[in-house]
Structure formats: C-alpha cells, structure tokens
Amino acid sequence: MSRTPVGGLPLRHAAAWSHATRHAFLEAVRDGTVTETAFEAWLVQDYRFVSDLLAFQGRLLARAPRRAQAVLAGGAMALVDELTWFEELAAAHKLDLTEPPRPATAAYSVLLERLYDADVAVALTALWAIERVYLDAWSFAAPGAPAYRVFVAHWTTPQFAAYVSDLEQAADAVATRPAAPHVETAFMAILDAESRFWAMALEDEA
Ligand code: HMH
C-alpha cells in the first residue's frame, strides 16, 4: 500500500484548512480594514510565537534523522533572523515586545511543548503545517493594503516557499504508516491553533 504524502493533508481537511488560511483577519489586512493598533498587537504576539517555535525547532533538530538536519538548521537560522527583524520593527514603531502572551499564544505554546516528545514524523509534519499555513495565509492576503504590504511581501517570498517545500519533502521522507493517525491529529491541532491565532488579532476590533 502506498504511503500518504503529507502534502495531501490540506485537501483531506479542506474546511479546517480554509478556515486557517483564509481568515477574516487576513481579509482585513488585504483590504486595509484592520487597525494599526490591532495589527501591531498581533505582531508582538507573533514575536513570542516565533521564539517558541525556535525552541521547538531546535529540539526537533537535535533528534531528527540525518537527512532532515539541513532543512531544520537552515529554518532555525531563518527564525533567528526573523526575531531580529521583529526587534528592529519594534524599535522603529515603539512596540513593547515584553507584552504577556494572550490566551491563543499561550495555547499554541502548550501545543508546541506537547509536540516536543512526539514521534519525529509527527513533529516534522506539524512544523511543515505551521509554515505552510503561514505561507498560504499571507499569499491569500497579498498584496495587502499599503500599510501592510511590506509584511505580506516578507512572508510570501520565493525563499520562504522553497523552505516550505523542502520541509514537506523532509516530512514525507520520514513519514511512516503506523504514525499516520498521530500525524492527522497533530495537523488538525495546528490548524486549530493557527485559526485561534488569527482570531486573536481581531479581538480588540469587535
Ligand atoms: C502563528 N504561524 C504563526 N506565526 C508564524 N510566524 C508562523 C506560523 C511561521 O513561522
């Protein structure tokens, strides 16, 4: 029997995928109806998320099979650069990066911690899902209203798309059939966490 490529997951869970990648927040970034205050509050939460993701990824790198090391190490370095980028933005826009995590950020952090000890195939598929949702979501928001265009461009680069594709290959290479149910569960948990993360950005707007 043939193995199911992780790339087929979005189509198998089309409704949840659509909710996570075509959220109202992304539409609001595209049409400019989200306020700068709400966007900036979300950005500060995303900085915290990226720190949590780097911790998760470092741990995954430490236990990943030989062939997945390069993509994970490259991605970890990109996250380090991303944190620097956020810090420069924060300095320019006077954002407080020490704001406490909001519930959606804290819940996502707990999910990542739960995946710390998950089967490598499950953790790698989860990482791919995290990045693929982000890429698809920002591609949906493209080109973005003038105020947000630089952000949308930053998260939709060909390099980022190539990284997501490399992660998919790595996840497929380690995927095993017995782990499949756990892969589906982790995938759905990531979609839920991503949807909640977008929703958080609109909380103050309501
Ligand atoms: C919520 N998902 C979220 N934030 C991010 N920065 C990424 C994924 C991609 O790293």
PDB file of C-alpha atoms and ligand atoms in Angstrom:
ATOM      1  CA  MET A   1       0.000   0.000   0.000  1.00  0.00           C
ATOM      2  CA  SER A   2       1.334   3.441  -0.839  1.00  0.00           C
ATOM      3  CA  ARG A   3       2.252   5.954   1.811  1.00  0.00           C
ATOM      4  CA  THR A   4       0.169   9.116   2.111  1.00  0.00           C
ATOM      5  CA  PRO A   5       2.224  12.210   1.366  1.00  0.00           C
ATOM      6  CA  VAL A   6       1.798  14.958   3.933  1.00  0.00           C
ATOM      7  CA  GLY A   7       1.061  17.306   1.033  1.00  0.00           C
ATOM      8  CA  GLY A   8      -2.364  15.666   0.727  1.00  0.00           C
ATOM      9  CA  LEU A   9      -3.424  16.738   4.233  1.00  0.00           C
ATOM     10  CA  PRO A  10      -4.836  20.189   3.319  1.00  0.00           C
ATOM     11  CA  LEU A  11      -7.228  18.685   0.751  1.00  0.00           C
ATOM     12  CA  ARG A  12      -8.352  15.954   3.139  1.00  0.00           C
ATOM     13  CA  HIS A  13      -9.243  18.592   5.719  1.00  0.00           C
ATOM     14  CA  ALA A  14     -10.352  21.291   3.312  1.00  0.00           C
ATOM     15  CA  ALA A  15     -12.784  23.146   5.605  1.00  0.00           C
ATOM     16  CA  ALA A  16     -10.328  23.451   8.516  1.00  0.00           C
ATOM     17  CA  TRP A  17      -7.541  24.340   6.108  1.00  0.00           C
ATOM     18  CA  SER A  18      -9.623  27.086   4.538  1.00  0.00           C
ATOM     19  CA  HIS A  19     -10.526  28.487   7.966  1.00  0.00           C
ATOM     20  CA  ALA A  20      -6.853  28.640   8.972  1.00  0.00           C
ATOM     21  CA  THR A  21      -5.591  30.178   5.724  1.00  0.00           C
ATOM     22  CA  ARG A  22      -8.455  32.490   4.656  1.00  0.00           C
ATOM     23  CA  HIS A  23      -9.308  34.063   7.947  1.00  0.00           C
ATOM     24  CA  ALA A  24     -11.204  37.371   8.287  1.00  0.00           C
ATOM     25  CA  PHE A  25      -8.053  38.949   9.768  1.00  0.00           C
ATOM     26  CA  LEU A  26      -6.187  38.192   6.535  1.00  0.00           C
ATOM     27  CA  GLU A  27      -9.008  39.726   4.501  1.00  0.00           C
ATOM     28  CA  ALA A  28      -8.808  42.793   6.732  1.00  0.00           C
ATOM     29  CA  VAL A  29      -5.060  43.060   6.091  1.00  0.00           C
ATOM     30  CA  ARG A  30      -5.757  42.808   2.385  1.00  0.00           C
ATOM     31  CA  ASP A  31      -8.488  45.444   2.296  1.00  0.00           C
ATOM     32  CA  GLY A  32      -6.958  47.680   4.976  1.00  0.00           C
ATOM     33  CA  THR A  33      -9.818  47.485   7.479  1.00  0.00           C
ATOM     34  CA  VAL A  34      -7.665  46.171  10.328  1.00  0.00           C
ATOM     35  CA  THR A  35      -6.372  48.994  12.546  1.00  0.00           C
ATOM     36  CA  GLU A  36      -2.653  49.505  13.002  1.00  0.00           C
ATOM     37  CA  THR A  37      -3.117  49.070  16.748  1.00  0.00           C
ATOM     38  CA  ALA A  38      -4.667  45.631  16.289  1.00  0.00           C
ATOM     39  CA  PHE A  39      -2.076  44.611  13.734  1.00  0.00           C
ATOM     40  CA  GLU A  40       0.780  45.704  15.978  1.00  0.00           C
ATOM     41  CA  ALA A  41      -0.674  43.877  18.990  1.00  0.00           C
ATOM     42  CA  TRP A  42      -0.857  40.754  16.854  1.00  0.00           C
ATOM     43  CA  LEU A  43       2.739  41.306  15.684  1.00  0.00           C
ATOM     44  CA  VAL A  44       4.011  41.376  19.257  1.00  0.00           C
ATOM     45  CA  GLN A  45       2.236  38.052  19.886  1.00  0.00           C
ATOM     46  CA  ASP A  46       3.786  36.615  16.739  1.00  0.00           C
ATOM     47  CA  TYR A  47       7.236  37.579  18.066  1.00  0.00           C
ATOM     48  CA  ARG A  48       6.529  35.426  21.117  1.00  0.00           C
ATOM     49  CA  PHE A  49       5.293  32.624  18.872  1.00  0.00           C
ATOM     50  CA  VAL A  50       8.483  32.699  16.783  1.00  0.00           C
ATOM     51  CA  SER A  51      10.573  32.422  19.978  1.00  0.00           C
ATOM     52  CA  ASP A  52       8.524  29.384  20.999  1.00  0.00           C
ATOM     53  CA  LEU A  53       8.838  27.908  17.518  1.00  0.00           C
ATOM     54  CA  LEU A  54      12.632  28.303  17.583  1.00  0.00           C
ATOM     55  CA  ALA A  55      12.772  26.351  20.853  1.00  0.00           C
ATOM     56  CA  PHE A  56      10.604  23.612  19.299  1.00  0.00           C
ATOM     57  CA  GLN A  57      12.665  23.518  16.127  1.00  0.00           C
ATOM     58  CA  GLY A  58      15.995  23.351  17.975  1.00  0.00           C
ATOM     59  CA  ARG A  59      14.746  20.364  19.864  1.00  0.00           C
ATOM     60  CA  LEU A  60      13.451  18.707  16.712  1.00  0.00           C
ATOM     61  CA  LEU A  61      16.823  19.288  15.006  1.00  0.00           C
ATOM     62  CA  ALA A  62      18.565  17.546  17.886  1.00  0.00           C
ATOM     63  CA  ARG A  63      16.629  14.325  17.286  1.00  0.00           C
ATOM     64  CA  ALA A  64      15.933  14.489  13.551  1.00  0.00           C
ATOM     65  CA  PRO A  65      17.273  11.915  11.103  1.00  0.00           C
ATOM     66  CA  ARG A  66      20.414  12.871   9.231  1.00  0.00           C
ATOM     67  CA  ARG A  67      18.569  13.857   6.001  1.00  0.00           C
ATOM     68  CA  ALA A  68      16.282  16.342   7.760  1.00  0.00           C
ATOM     69  CA  GLN A  69      19.086  18.204   9.559  1.00  0.00           C
ATOM     70  CA  ALA A  70      19.960  20.716   6.822  1.00  0.00           C
ATOM     71  CA  VAL A  71      16.419  21.996   6.300  1.00  0.00           C
ATOM     72  CA  LEU A  72      15.806  22.238  10.047  1.00  0.00           C
ATOM     73  CA  ALA A  73      19.100  24.018  10.757  1.00  0.00           C
ATOM     74  CA  GLY A  74      18.509  26.445   7.870  1.00  0.00           C
ATOM     75  CA  GLY A  75      14.989  27.106   9.119  1.00  0.00           C
ATOM     76  CA  ALA A  76      16.231  27.658  12.680  1.00  0.00           C
ATOM     77  CA  MET A  77      18.666  30.297  11.408  1.00  0.00           C
ATOM     78  CA  ALA A  78      15.819  31.950   9.481  1.00  0.00           C
ATOM     79  CA  LEU A  79      13.826  32.120  12.739  1.00  0.00           C
ATOM     80  CA  VAL A  80      16.798  33.759  14.492  1.00  0.00           C
ATOM     81  CA  ASP A  81      16.875  36.365  11.705  1.00  0.00           C
ATOM     82  CA  GLU A  82      13.092  36.751  11.986  1.00  0.00           C
ATOM     83  CA  LEU A  83      13.418  37.601  15.688  1.00  0.00           C
ATOM     84  CA  THR A  84      15.985  40.278  14.805  1.00  0.00           C
ATOM     85  CA  TRP A  85      13.607  41.645  12.164  1.00  0.00           C
ATOM     86  CA  PHE A  86      10.802  41.869  14.747  1.00  0.00           C
ATOM     87  CA  GLU A  87      13.145  43.642  17.182  1.00  0.00           C
ATOM     88  CA  GLU A  88      14.076  46.233  14.552  1.00  0.00           C
ATOM     89  CA  LEU A  89      10.387  46.779  13.754  1.00  0.00           C
ATOM     90  CA  ALA A  90       9.589  47.112  17.434  1.00  0.00           C
ATOM     91  CA  ALA A  91      12.286  49.736  17.881  1.00  0.00           C
ATOM     92  CA  ALA A  92      11.054  51.708  14.843  1.00  0.00           C
ATOM     93  CA  HIS A  93       7.357  51.522  15.804  1.00  0.00           C
ATOM     94  CA  LYS A  94       7.822  51.700  19.581  1.00  0.00           C
ATOM     95  CA  LEU A  95       6.279  48.291  20.219  1.00  0.00           C
ATOM     96  CA  ASP A  96       6.629  46.568  23.570  1.00  0.00           C
ATOM     97  CA  LEU A  97       7.863  43.043  22.883  1.00  0.00           C
ATOM     98  CA  THR A  98       7.594  42.127  26.555  1.00  0.00           C
ATOM     99  CA  GLU A  99       3.764  42.169  26.472  1.00  0.00           C
ATOM    100  CA  PRO A 100       2.469  38.976  28.129  1.00  0.00           C
ATOM    101  CA  PRO A 101       1.175  36.178  25.901  1.00  0.00           C
ATOM    102  CA  ARG A 102      -2.531  36.289  25.124  1.00  0.00           C
ATOM    103  CA  PRO A 103      -4.552  33.077  25.521  1.00  0.00           C
ATOM    104  CA  ALA A 104      -4.138  31.988  21.870  1.00  0.00           C
ATOM    105  CA  THR A 105      -0.360  32.481  22.099  1.00  0.00           C
ATOM    106  CA  ALA A 106      -0.146  30.600  25.388  1.00  0.00           C
ATOM    107  CA  ALA A 107      -2.286  27.757  23.983  1.00  0.00           C
ATOM    108  CA  TYR A 108      -0.065  27.499  20.912  1.00  0.00           C
ATOM    109  CA  SER A 109       2.996  27.380  23.159  1.00  0.00           C
ATOM    110  CA  VAL A 110       1.458  24.490  25.113  1.00  0.00           C
ATOM    111  CA  LEU A 111       0.724  22.655  21.854  1.00  0.00           C
ATOM    112  CA  LEU A 112       4.353  23.024  20.740  1.00  0.00           C
ATOM    113  CA  GLU A 113       5.537  21.728  24.109  1.00  0.00           C
ATOM    114  CA  ARG A 114       3.275  18.708  23.729  1.00  0.00           C
ATOM    115  CA  LEU A 115       4.937  18.039  20.372  1.00  0.00           C
ATOM    116  CA  TYR A 116       8.440  18.215  21.903  1.00  0.00           C
ATOM    117  CA  ASP A 117       8.420  14.487  22.506  1.00  0.00           C
ATOM    118  CA  ALA A 118       6.148  13.440  19.652  1.00  0.00           C
ATOM    119  CA  ASP A 119       7.335  10.967  17.060  1.00  0.00           C
ATOM    120  CA  VAL A 120       9.769  12.752  14.693  1.00  0.00           C
ATOM    121  CA  ALA A 121       7.467  12.219  11.687  1.00  0.00           C
ATOM    122  CA  VAL A 122       4.601  13.825  13.625  1.00  0.00           C
ATOM    123  CA  ALA A 123       6.712  16.774  14.813  1.00  0.00           C
ATOM    124  CA  LEU A 124       8.160  17.355  11.345  1.00  0.00           C
ATOM    125  CA  THR A 125       4.724  17.245   9.733  1.00  0.00           C
ATOM    126  CA  ALA A 126       3.468  19.692  12.367  1.00  0.00           C
ATOM    127  CA  LEU A 127       6.342  22.055  11.585  1.00  0.00           C
ATOM    128  CA  TRP A 128       5.612  21.841   7.881  1.00  0.00           C
ATOM    129  CA  ALA A 129       1.906  22.555   8.573  1.00  0.00           C
ATOM    130  CA  ILE A 130       2.799  25.604  10.710  1.00  0.00           C
ATOM    131  CA  GLU A 131       4.871  27.099   7.910  1.00  0.00           C
ATOM    132  CA  ARG A 132       2.580  26.070   5.054  1.00  0.00           C
ATOM    133  CA  VAL A 133      -0.441  27.659   6.759  1.00  0.00           C
ATOM    134  CA  TYR A 134       1.542  30.859   7.222  1.00  0.00           C
ATOM    135  CA  LEU A 135       2.651  30.922   3.575  1.00  0.00           C
ATOM    136  CA  ASP A 136      -0.835  30.197   2.228  1.00  0.00           C
ATOM    137  CA  ALA A 137      -2.444  32.669   4.624  1.00  0.00           C
ATOM    138  CA  TRP A 138      -0.211  35.557   3.606  1.00  0.00           C
ATOM    139  CA  SER A 139      -0.498  34.607  -0.058  1.00  0.00           C
ATOM    140  CA  PHE A 140      -4.264  34.904   0.422  1.00  0.00           C
ATOM    141  CA  ALA A 141      -3.781  38.391   1.939  1.00  0.00           C
ATOM    142  CA  ALA A 142      -1.473  39.502  -0.895  1.00  0.00           C
ATOM    143  CA  PRO A 143      -0.672  42.131  -1.915  1.00  0.00           C
ATOM    144  CA  GLY A 144      -2.138  43.660   1.257  1.00  0.00           C
ATOM    145  CA  ALA A 145      -3.301  47.217   1.927  1.00  0.00           C
ATOM    146  CA  PRO A 146      -0.479  49.793   1.562  1.00  0.00           C
ATOM    147  CA  ALA A 147       0.252  49.930   5.303  1.00  0.00           C
ATOM    148  CA  TYR A 148       0.768  46.155   5.480  1.00  0.00           C
ATOM    149  CA  ARG A 149       2.372  45.453   2.129  1.00  0.00           C
ATOM    150  CA  VAL A 150       5.926  45.058   3.469  1.00  0.00           C
ATOM    151  CA  PHE A 151       4.748  42.404   5.917  1.00  0.00           C
ATOM    152  CA  VAL A 152       2.828  40.441   3.312  1.00  0.00           C
ATOM    153  CA  ALA A 153       5.835  40.583   0.965  1.00  0.00           C
ATOM    154  CA  HIS A 154       8.159  39.426   3.767  1.00  0.00           C
ATOM    155  CA  TRP A 155       6.051  36.323   4.425  1.00  0.00           C
ATOM    156  CA  THR A 156       5.451  35.329   0.803  1.00  0.00           C
ATOM    157  CA  THR A 157       8.974  35.315  -0.641  1.00  0.00           C
ATOM    158  CA  PRO A 158      10.092  32.580  -3.071  1.00  0.00           C
ATOM    159  CA  GLN A 159      12.741  31.597  -0.474  1.00  0.00           C
ATOM    160  CA  PHE A 160      10.055  31.005   2.132  1.00  0.00           C
ATOM    161  CA  ALA A 161       8.010  28.965  -0.379  1.00  0.00           C
ATOM    162  CA  ALA A 162      11.126  26.885  -1.160  1.00  0.00           C
ATOM    163  CA  TYR A 163      11.693  26.265   2.549  1.00  0.00           C
ATOM    164  CA  VAL A 164       8.095  25.085   2.975  1.00  0.00           C
ATOM    165  CA  SER A 165       8.534  22.732   0.033  1.00  0.00           C
ATOM    166  CA  ASP A 166      11.806  21.363   1.481  1.00  0.00           C
ATOM    167  CA  LEU A 167      10.056  20.771   4.811  1.00  0.00           C
ATOM    168  CA  GLU A 168       7.313  18.843   3.016  1.00  0.00           C
ATOM    169  CA  GLN A 169       9.880  16.601   1.357  1.00  0.00           C
ATOM    170  CA  ALA A 170      11.641  16.011   4.665  1.00  0.00           C
ATOM    171  CA  ALA A 171       8.344  15.174   6.395  1.00  0.00           C
ATOM    172  CA  ASP A 172       7.398  12.778   3.596  1.00  0.00           C
ATOM    173  CA  ALA A 173      10.801  11.092   3.784  1.00  0.00           C
ATOM    174  CA  VAL A 174      10.372  10.202   7.473  1.00  0.00           C
ATOM    175  CA  ALA A 175       6.606   9.530   7.356  1.00  0.00           C
ATOM    176  CA  THR A 176       5.647   6.024   8.404  1.00  0.00           C
ATOM    177  CA  ARG A 177       2.226   4.426   8.175  1.00  0.00           C
ATOM    178  CA  PRO A 178       1.853   3.498  11.876  1.00  0.00           C
ATOM    179  CA  ALA A 179       2.343   7.169  12.811  1.00  0.00           C
ATOM    180  CA  ALA A 180      -0.368   8.297  10.377  1.00  0.00           C
ATOM    181  CA  PRO A 181      -3.253   8.771  12.893  1.00  0.00           C
ATOM    182  CA  HIS A 182      -1.000  10.894  15.097  1.00  0.00           C
ATOM    183  CA  VAL A 183       0.031  12.910  12.062  1.00  0.00           C
ATOM    184  CA  GLU A 184      -3.629  13.707  11.325  1.00  0.00           C
ATOM    185  CA  THR A 185      -4.298  14.671  14.955  1.00  0.00           C
ATOM    186  CA  ALA A 186      -1.264  16.954  15.131  1.00  0.00           C
ATOM    187  CA  PHE A 187      -2.177  18.509  11.786  1.00  0.00           C
ATOM    188  CA  MET A 188      -5.697  19.328  12.982  1.00  0.00           C
ATOM    189  CA  ALA A 189      -4.349  20.732  16.277  1.00  0.00           C
ATOM    190  CA  ILE A 190      -2.043  23.056  14.317  1.00  0.00           C
ATOM    191  CA  LEU A 191      -4.919  24.276  12.123  1.00  0.00           C
ATOM    192  CA  ASP A 192      -6.985  24.991  15.204  1.00  0.00           C
ATOM    193  CA  ALA A 193      -4.122  26.859  16.896  1.00  0.00           C
ATOM    194  CA  GLU A 194      -3.489  28.911  13.741  1.00  0.00           C
ATOM    195  CA  SER A 195      -7.174  29.840  13.401  1.00  0.00           C
ATOM    196  CA  ARG A 196      -7.247  30.945  17.029  1.00  0.00           C
ATOM    197  CA  PHE A 197      -4.087  32.957  16.495  1.00  0.00           C
ATOM    198  CA  TRP A 198      -5.656  34.903  13.602  1.00  0.00           C
ATOM    199  CA  ALA A 199      -8.879  35.378  15.572  1.00  0.00           C
ATOM    200  CA  MET A 200      -6.893  36.889  18.435  1.00  0.00           C
ATOM    201  CA  ALA A 201      -5.856  39.731  16.128  1.00  0.00           C
ATOM    202  CA  LEU A 202      -9.493  40.815  15.719  1.00  0.00           C
ATOM    203  CA  GLU A 203     -10.435  40.564  19.405  1.00  0.00           C
ATOM    204  CA  ASP A 204      -9.807  44.260  20.054  1.00  0.00           C
ATOM    205  CA  GLU A 205     -11.714  45.275  16.913  1.00  0.00           C
ATOM    206  CA  ALA A 206     -15.015  43.727  17.940  1.00  0.00           C
TER     207      ALA A 206
HETATM  208  C1  HMH B   1       1.113  31.996  14.053  1.00  0.00           C
HETATM  209  N1  HMH B   1       2.310  30.627  12.445  1.00  0.00           N
HETATM  210  C2  HMH B   1       2.278  31.743  13.182  1.00  0.00           C
HETATM  211  N2  HMH B   1       3.277  32.625  13.178  1.00  0.00           N
HETATM  212  C3  HMH B   1       4.358  32.402  12.418  1.00  0.00           C
HETATM  213  N3  HMH B   1       5.368  33.317  12.417  1.00  0.00           N
HETATM  214  C4  HMH B   1       4.428  31.239  11.622  1.00  0.00           C
HETATM  215  C5  HMH B   1       3.379  30.369  11.682  1.00  0.00           C
HETATM  216  C6  HMH B   1       5.594  30.950  10.727  1.00  0.00           C
HETATM  217  O1  HMH B   1       6.788  30.964  11.353  1.00  0.00           O
END
